[in-house]
Structure formats: structure tokens, C-alpha cells
Coordinates of C-alpha atoms in Angstrom, one line a residue:
X242 CA -14.9 0.6 2.1
X243 CA -16.7 -0.5 -1.1
X244 CA -16.0 2.6 -3.3
X245 CA -12.8 2.8 -5.4
X246 CA -10.1 5.2 -4.2
X247 CA -7.9 5.9 -7.2
X248 CA -4.2 6.8 -7.3
X249 CA -5.1 10.2 -8.7
X250 CA -7.4 10.8 -5.7
X251 CA -4.7 9.7 -3.3
X252 CA -2.0 11.9 -5.0
X253 CA -4.3 14.9 -5.1
X254 CA -5.4 14.4 -1.5
X255 CA -1.8 14.2 -0.3
X256 CA -0.6 17.2 -2.2
X257 CA -3.6 19.2 -0.8
X258 CA -2.6 18.1 2.7
X259 CA 1.0 19.3 2.1
X260 CA -0.4 22.7 1.1
X261 CA -2.6 22.8 4.2
X262 CA 0.5 22.0 6.4
X263 CA 2.3 25.0 4.8
X264 CA 4.8 23.1 2.7
X265 CA 6.6 25.4 0.3
X266 CA 5.7 25.5 -3.4
X267 CA 9.1 23.9 -4.1
X268 CA 8.4 21.0 -1.8
X269 CA 4.9 20.5 -3.3
X270 CA 6.3 20.7 -6.8
X271 CA 9.0 18.1 -6.0
X272 CA 6.5 15.7 -4.4
X273 CA 4.2 16.2 -7.3
X274 CA 7.0 15.2 -9.8
X275 CA 7.9 12.2 -7.7
X276 CA 4.3 11.0 -7.4
X277 CA 3.7 11.5 -11.1
X278 CA 6.2 8.7 -11.6
X279 CA 3.8 6.4 -9.7
X280 CA 0.8 7.7 -11.6
X281 CA 2.6 7.0 -14.9
X282 CA 3.6 3.5 -13.7
X283 CA 0.3 2.4 -12.3
X284 CA -2.2 4.6 -14.1
X285 CA -4.2 7.3 -12.4
X286 CA -7.3 5.1 -12.2
X287 CA -5.5 2.4 -10.2
X288 CA -7.6 1.5 -7.1
X289 CA -5.4 2.0 -4.1
X290 CA -7.7 -0.3 -2.1
X291 CA -6.6 -3.2 -4.2
X292 CA -2.9 -2.4 -4.2
X293 CA -0.7 -4.9 -2.3
X294 CA 2.9 -4.8 -1.1
X295 CA 4.1 -6.8 -4.1
X296 CA 2.8 -4.1 -6.4
X297 CA 4.7 -1.4 -4.4
X298 CA 7.8 -3.5 -4.3
X299 CA 7.7 -3.9 -8.1
X300 CA 7.3 -0.2 -8.5
X301 CA 10.2 0.6 -6.2
X302 CA 12.5 -1.6 -8.3
X303 CA 11.2 -0.4 -11.7
X304 CA 13.2 1.5 -14.2
X305 CA 11.1 4.7 -13.7
X306 CA 12.2 4.8 -10.1
X307 CA 15.8 3.6 -10.5
X308 CA 16.7 5.2 -13.8
X309 CA 16.4 8.7 -15.3
X310 CA 14.4 9.1 -18.5
X311 CA 17.6 8.9 -20.6
X312 CA 18.3 5.4 -19.0
X313 CA 21.2 6.4 -16.8
X314 CA 21.0 5.4 -13.1
X315 CA 19.3 7.8 -10.7
X316 CA 21.2 8.9 -7.6
X317 CA 20.4 7.1 -4.4
X318 CA 18.9 10.2 -2.9
X319 CA 16.6 10.7 -5.8
X320 CA 15.4 7.1 -5.5
X321 CA 14.8 7.5 -1.8
X322 CA 12.9 10.7 -2.4
X323 CA 10.5 9.0 -4.9
X324 CA 9.9 6.1 -2.5
X325 CA 9.4 8.5 0.4
X326 CA 6.8 10.5 -1.5
X327 CA 4.9 7.4 -2.5
X328 CA 5.0 5.9 1.0
X329 CA 3.8 9.2 2.5
X330 CA 0.9 9.4 0.1
X331 CA -0.1 5.9 0.9
X332 CA 0.2 6.6 4.6
X333 CA -2.0 9.7 4.2
X334 CA -4.7 7.7 2.4
X335 CA -4.6 5.2 5.3
X336 CA -4.8 7.9 8.0
X337 CA -7.8 9.4 6.2
X338 CA -9.5 6.1 6.2
X339 CA -9.4 5.7 2.4
X340 CA -7.4 2.5 2.4
X341 CA -7.4 -0.3 5.0
X342 CA -3.6 -0.6 5.3
X343 CA -0.4 0.8 3.8
X344 CA 0.8 -1.8 1.3
X345 CA 4.5 -1.6 1.9
X346 CA 7.0 -4.4 1.3
X347 CA 8.7 -5.6 4.5
X348 CA 12.0 -4.0 3.6
X349 CA 10.3 -0.6 3.3
X350 CA 8.5 -0.6 6.6
X351 CA 9.8 1.7 9.3

């Protein structure tokens, strides 16, 4: 695995997979919004092959995940949804052989 695999490629690949699986437009739109938070945080050119669990842990604790754009706290369910979308996108990249491992912090592994 010497080529880069960017966050944008991972997000687009996962959203395409959701469409292939028959996910509704509402579901795909919700996941796209959640994953855009990760893209905004890391940058779309971030190489997922170089991402480590500490990066993901930092993202999960960051203001864009835990707070709304107006600075007020997000609801716990909203935070869980953002984390779940990102975890699933990373897992999909791993299942497709694009990344060697899913870089999740210990407290996020199922």
C-alpha cells in the first residue's frame, strides 16, 4: 500500500457504498454532513494510511464534534452519530483494503 488514500476518497467511497446498499437519501445526506465535519477538521487530502488512533481520539474530542457551530454543546446522540459515521467510513476503507487497520482509540473499539 504505497499510494495515498485521502479522506475525500474514503468519504466518497463510503457514501457510494451506502447508496449501493440501498440507504435512503436522508441517511446518505445525514452521513455526508457528519463526515464533512471530519473533512473540515483534517482536510480532504489527509492520507488515511497515515492516520493513527491518537488523531481520531483528538477529532472525537474536538469542538466541531462536541459543539454546534454557535458554540453550544451538541446532544449526546448527535456526537454519537458523528463518531459512528467516521468509524464506519474508516472500517469501510479497511474492508476494501485501502488502509491496513482502523485507527480507533481503545475506548471507541467495539
